């Protein structure tokens, strides 16, 4: 169980002037320092993600699901992942449309894998977005991690690419410890038997 887990960190916002890359960079640095992960950061702003979906569900179509050719690298990275961290802002008490579309274009890529959340926003710190994401990822048979990170009022709570709260690194370690445990447990389980989705 000492083998590193393949962690995909997804930047969920594609909005102009977004803060997501700053948060994701800090989280990726913590994950690399943790030592339990090979870290891959996916920026959805660099991926073609149409909002119109094919008629058939990706759950039933499997590998035959007709995704745009430009989406193939994203699909491959999600497929290869052992664990995910979704970095999301809160837009109107929920999460960005680009993140929802990226999730909806896939199904088995999330199944029986752990997903943690790092959110940022105003007073709520993106917690409403995370509550919605937990419901969605549960439907896809992912395992959501209890201990996430939320950054309220991020516009005054960060400086020079880092949160001002000295406790943030400790919270990040807890998240990563739980994520690593679940990544190992679920990967071992998937190797023993296919998940009965």
Tab-separated table of C-alpha atoms in Angstrom:
chain	number	residue	atom	x	y	z
A	1	UNK	CA	0.000	0.000	0.000
A	2	UNK	CA	3.069	2.288	-0.201
A	3	UNK	CA	2.566	2.859	-3.917
A	4	UNK	CA	1.579	6.411	-4.783
A	5	UNK	CA	-2.001	7.061	-5.815
A	6	UNK	CA	-2.821	8.912	-9.025
A	7	UNK	CA	-4.555	12.106	-7.915
A	8	UNK	CA	-6.384	14.350	-10.362
A	9	UNK	CA	-7.087	17.873	-9.117
A	10	UNK	CA	-9.803	19.511	-11.220
A	11	UNK	CA	-10.062	23.301	-11.515
A	12	UNK	CA	-13.827	23.661	-11.846
A	13	UNK	CA	-14.139	27.317	-12.813
A	14	UNK	CA	-13.622	28.626	-16.337
A	15	UNK	CA	-14.749	32.188	-15.566
A	16	UNK	CA	-12.517	35.105	-16.596
A	17	UNK	CA	-10.414	36.334	-13.681
A	18	UNK	CA	-11.097	33.135	-11.734
A	19	UNK	CA	-9.275	32.350	-8.495
A	20	UNK	CA	-9.409	28.576	-8.967
A	21	UNK	CA	-5.879	28.146	-10.379
A	22	UNK	CA	-4.420	29.851	-7.294
A	23	UNK	CA	-6.278	27.496	-4.951
A	24	UNK	CA	-5.487	24.439	-7.075
A	25	UNK	CA	-1.786	25.306	-7.182
A	26	UNK	CA	-1.653	25.532	-3.396
A	27	UNK	CA	-3.583	22.269	-2.989
A	28	UNK	CA	-1.317	20.515	-5.506
A	29	UNK	CA	1.722	21.691	-3.548
A	30	UNK	CA	0.257	20.233	-0.339
A	31	UNK	CA	-0.525	16.956	-2.148
A	32	UNK	CA	3.044	16.666	-3.470
A	33	UNK	CA	4.440	17.383	-0.006
A	34	UNK	CA	2.135	14.720	1.425
A	35	UNK	CA	4.025	12.090	-0.530
A	36	UNK	CA	1.145	9.724	-1.154
A	37	UNK	CA	0.197	10.969	-4.596
A	38	UNK	CA	1.309	11.491	-8.155
A	39	UNK	CA	-0.453	14.778	-8.849
A	40	UNK	CA	-2.119	15.796	-12.115
A	41	UNK	CA	-3.895	19.173	-12.320
A	42	UNK	CA	-6.709	19.404	-14.881
A	43	UNK	CA	-7.875	22.884	-15.865
A	44	UNK	CA	-11.348	22.707	-17.407
A	45	UNK	CA	-10.704	26.016	-19.160
A	46	UNK	CA	-8.318	24.079	-21.414
A	47	UNK	CA	-10.841	21.363	-22.341
A	48	UNK	CA	-13.636	21.359	-24.915
A	49	UNK	CA	-16.752	20.561	-22.868
A	50	UNK	CA	-20.023	20.951	-24.821
A	51	UNK	CA	-23.200	21.365	-22.808
A	52	UNK	CA	-25.243	19.271	-25.283
A	53	UNK	CA	-24.926	15.566	-24.477
A	54	UNK	CA	-25.538	12.461	-26.614
A	55	UNK	CA	-28.853	10.667	-26.174
A	56	UNK	CA	-27.339	7.556	-24.581
A	57	UNK	CA	-26.030	7.550	-21.029
A	58	UNK	CA	-22.259	7.111	-20.551
A	59	UNK	CA	-23.120	4.569	-17.863
A	60	UNK	CA	-24.526	2.179	-20.458
A	61	UNK	CA	-22.433	3.147	-23.487
A	62	UNK	CA	-19.119	2.628	-21.692
A	63	UNK	CA	-16.100	3.012	-23.968
A	64	UNK	CA	-18.402	3.484	-26.982
A	65	UNK	CA	-19.779	6.765	-25.620
A	66	UNK	CA	-19.386	9.378	-28.393
A	67	UNK	CA	-17.298	12.079	-26.742
A	68	UNK	CA	-15.662	14.873	-28.772
A	69	UNK	CA	-12.161	13.914	-29.902
A	70	UNK	CA	-10.707	16.864	-28.005
A	71	UNK	CA	-12.102	15.424	-24.768
A	72	UNK	CA	-10.066	12.210	-25.050
A	73	UNK	CA	-7.140	13.442	-22.910
A	74	UNK	CA	-9.528	14.479	-20.118
A	75	UNK	CA	-11.331	11.115	-20.257
A	76	UNK	CA	-8.019	9.277	-20.103
A	77	UNK	CA	-6.810	11.282	-17.125
A	78	UNK	CA	-10.059	10.699	-15.232
A	79	UNK	CA	-9.976	6.991	-16.074
A	80	UNK	CA	-6.414	6.606	-14.809
A	81	UNK	CA	-7.062	8.468	-11.550
A	82	UNK	CA	-7.250	6.708	-8.197
A	83	UNK	CA	-8.628	9.803	-6.472
A	84	UNK	CA	-9.933	13.294	-7.181
A	85	UNK	CA	-9.972	16.720	-5.622
A	86	UNK	CA	-12.534	19.080	-7.108
A	87	UNK	CA	-11.648	22.749	-6.641
A	88	UNK	CA	-14.822	24.770	-6.979
A	89	UNK	CA	-16.163	28.248	-6.395
A	90	UNK	CA	-19.766	28.891	-5.477
A	91	UNK	CA	-21.963	30.461	-8.145
A	92	UNK	CA	-25.513	31.273	-7.006
A	93	UNK	CA	-25.375	28.664	-4.203
A	94	UNK	CA	-24.044	25.936	-6.483
A	95	UNK	CA	-21.030	24.994	-8.603
A	96	UNK	CA	-20.012	25.988	-12.155
A	97	UNK	CA	-21.716	24.669	-15.273
A	98	UNK	CA	-18.367	23.606	-16.771
A	99	UNK	CA	-17.736	21.298	-13.827
A	100	UNK	CA	-21.214	19.776	-14.118
A	101	UNK	CA	-20.706	19.202	-17.840
A	102	UNK	CA	-17.325	17.545	-17.265
A	103	UNK	CA	-18.897	15.246	-14.686
A	104	UNK	CA	-21.906	14.436	-16.893
A	105	UNK	CA	-19.775	13.497	-19.918
A	106	UNK	CA	-18.353	10.654	-17.798
A	107	UNK	CA	-19.655	7.979	-15.454
A	108	UNK	CA	-17.426	4.970	-14.837
A	109	UNK	CA	-14.421	7.270	-14.474
A	110	UNK	CA	-15.805	8.361	-11.078
A	111	UNK	CA	-17.198	5.015	-9.947
A	112	UNK	CA	-15.739	3.468	-6.776
A	113	UNK	CA	-13.158	6.225	-6.430
A	114	UNK	CA	-12.786	8.821	-3.667
A	115	UNK	CA	-13.524	12.497	-4.282
A	116	UNK	CA	-12.537	15.345	-1.963
A	117	UNK	CA	-13.610	18.964	-2.220
A	118	UNK	CA	-11.824	22.290	-1.879
A	119	UNK	CA	-14.145	25.267	-2.197
A	120	UNK	CA	-13.924	29.013	-2.022
A	121	UNK	CA	-16.414	31.840	-2.095
A	122	UNK	CA	-17.995	34.574	-0.014
A	123	UNK	CA	-19.221	34.090	3.530
A	124	UNK	CA	-20.122	30.419	2.978
A	125	UNK	CA	-16.749	29.553	1.459
A	126	UNK	CA	-18.325	27.525	-1.323
A	127	UNK	CA	-20.017	25.052	1.012
A	128	UNK	CA	-23.312	25.187	-0.907
A	129	UNK	CA	-21.463	24.112	-4.050
A	130	UNK	CA	-19.920	21.180	-2.196
A	131	UNK	CA	-23.281	20.021	-0.838
A	132	UNK	CA	-24.592	19.836	-4.407
A	133	UNK	CA	-21.465	18.062	-5.642
A	134	UNK	CA	-21.734	15.451	-2.899
A	135	UNK	CA	-25.216	14.530	-4.136
A	136	UNK	CA	-24.071	14.326	-7.748
A	137	UNK	CA	-20.946	12.245	-7.063
A	138	UNK	CA	-22.895	9.856	-4.836
A	139	UNK	CA	-25.213	9.191	-7.785
A	140	UNK	CA	-22.130	8.218	-9.817
A	141	UNK	CA	-21.084	5.720	-7.095
A	142	UNK	CA	-18.071	7.778	-6.029
A	143	UNK	CA	-17.068	7.984	-2.358
A	144	UNK	CA	-17.050	11.534	-1.057
A	145	UNK	CA	-14.531	12.499	1.621
A	146	UNK	CA	-15.950	14.021	4.775
A	147	UNK	CA	-13.167	16.468	5.611
A	148	UNK	CA	-12.912	19.099	2.916
A	149	UNK	CA	-11.403	22.559	2.747
A	150	UNK	CA	-13.484	25.726	2.472
A	151	UNK	CA	-12.133	29.243	2.105
A	152	UNK	CA	-14.686	31.935	3.031
A	153	UNK	CA	-14.081	35.447	1.734
A	154	UNK	CA	-11.086	34.224	-0.244
A	155	UNK	CA	-10.525	37.706	-1.679
A	156	UNK	CA	-9.259	38.895	1.719
A	157	UNK	CA	-8.142	35.527	3.145
A	158	UNK	CA	-5.279	34.836	0.707
A	159	UNK	CA	-2.010	36.591	0.071
A	160	UNK	CA	0.804	35.743	-2.354
A	161	UNK	CA	-0.890	32.511	-3.441
A	162	UNK	CA	-1.395	31.189	0.096
A	163	UNK	CA	-4.216	31.259	2.649
A	164	UNK	CA	-3.591	33.534	5.619
A	165	UNK	CA	-5.137	30.991	8.008
A	166	UNK	CA	-2.196	29.100	9.523
A	167	UNK	CA	-4.445	26.103	10.201
A	168	UNK	CA	-5.192	25.554	6.504
A	169	UNK	CA	-2.187	23.292	5.915
A	170	UNK	CA	-3.274	21.049	8.780
A	171	UNK	CA	-6.768	20.776	7.384
A	172	UNK	CA	-5.287	19.960	3.989
A	173	UNK	CA	-3.217	17.157	5.524
A	174	UNK	CA	-6.339	15.638	7.105
A	175	UNK	CA	-8.130	15.753	3.756
A	176	UNK	CA	-5.158	14.166	1.991
A	177	UNK	CA	-4.709	11.469	4.650
A	178	UNK	CA	-8.354	10.444	4.282
A	179	UNK	CA	-8.165	10.629	0.500
A	180	UNK	CA	-5.044	8.433	0.427
A	181	UNK	CA	-6.671	5.845	2.709
A	182	UNK	CA	-9.772	5.640	0.546
A	183	UNK	CA	-7.745	5.628	-2.666
A	184	UNK	CA	-5.767	2.601	-1.479
A	185	UNK	CA	-8.782	0.764	-0.106
A	186	UNK	CA	-10.920	1.314	-3.185
A	187	UNK	CA	-8.149	0.518	-5.655
A	188	UNK	CA	-7.515	-2.763	-3.837
A	189	UNK	CA	-11.232	-3.533	-3.894
A	190	UNK	CA	-11.515	-2.769	-7.628
A	191	UNK	CA	-8.574	-5.091	-8.307
A	192	UNK	CA	-10.293	-7.939	-6.456
A	193	UNK	CA	-13.680	-7.578	-8.139
A	194	UNK	CA	-15.471	-5.158	-10.478
A	195	UNK	CA	-17.730	-2.723	-8.700
A	196	UNK	CA	-21.405	-3.762	-9.130
A	197	UNK	CA	-22.714	-0.451	-10.460
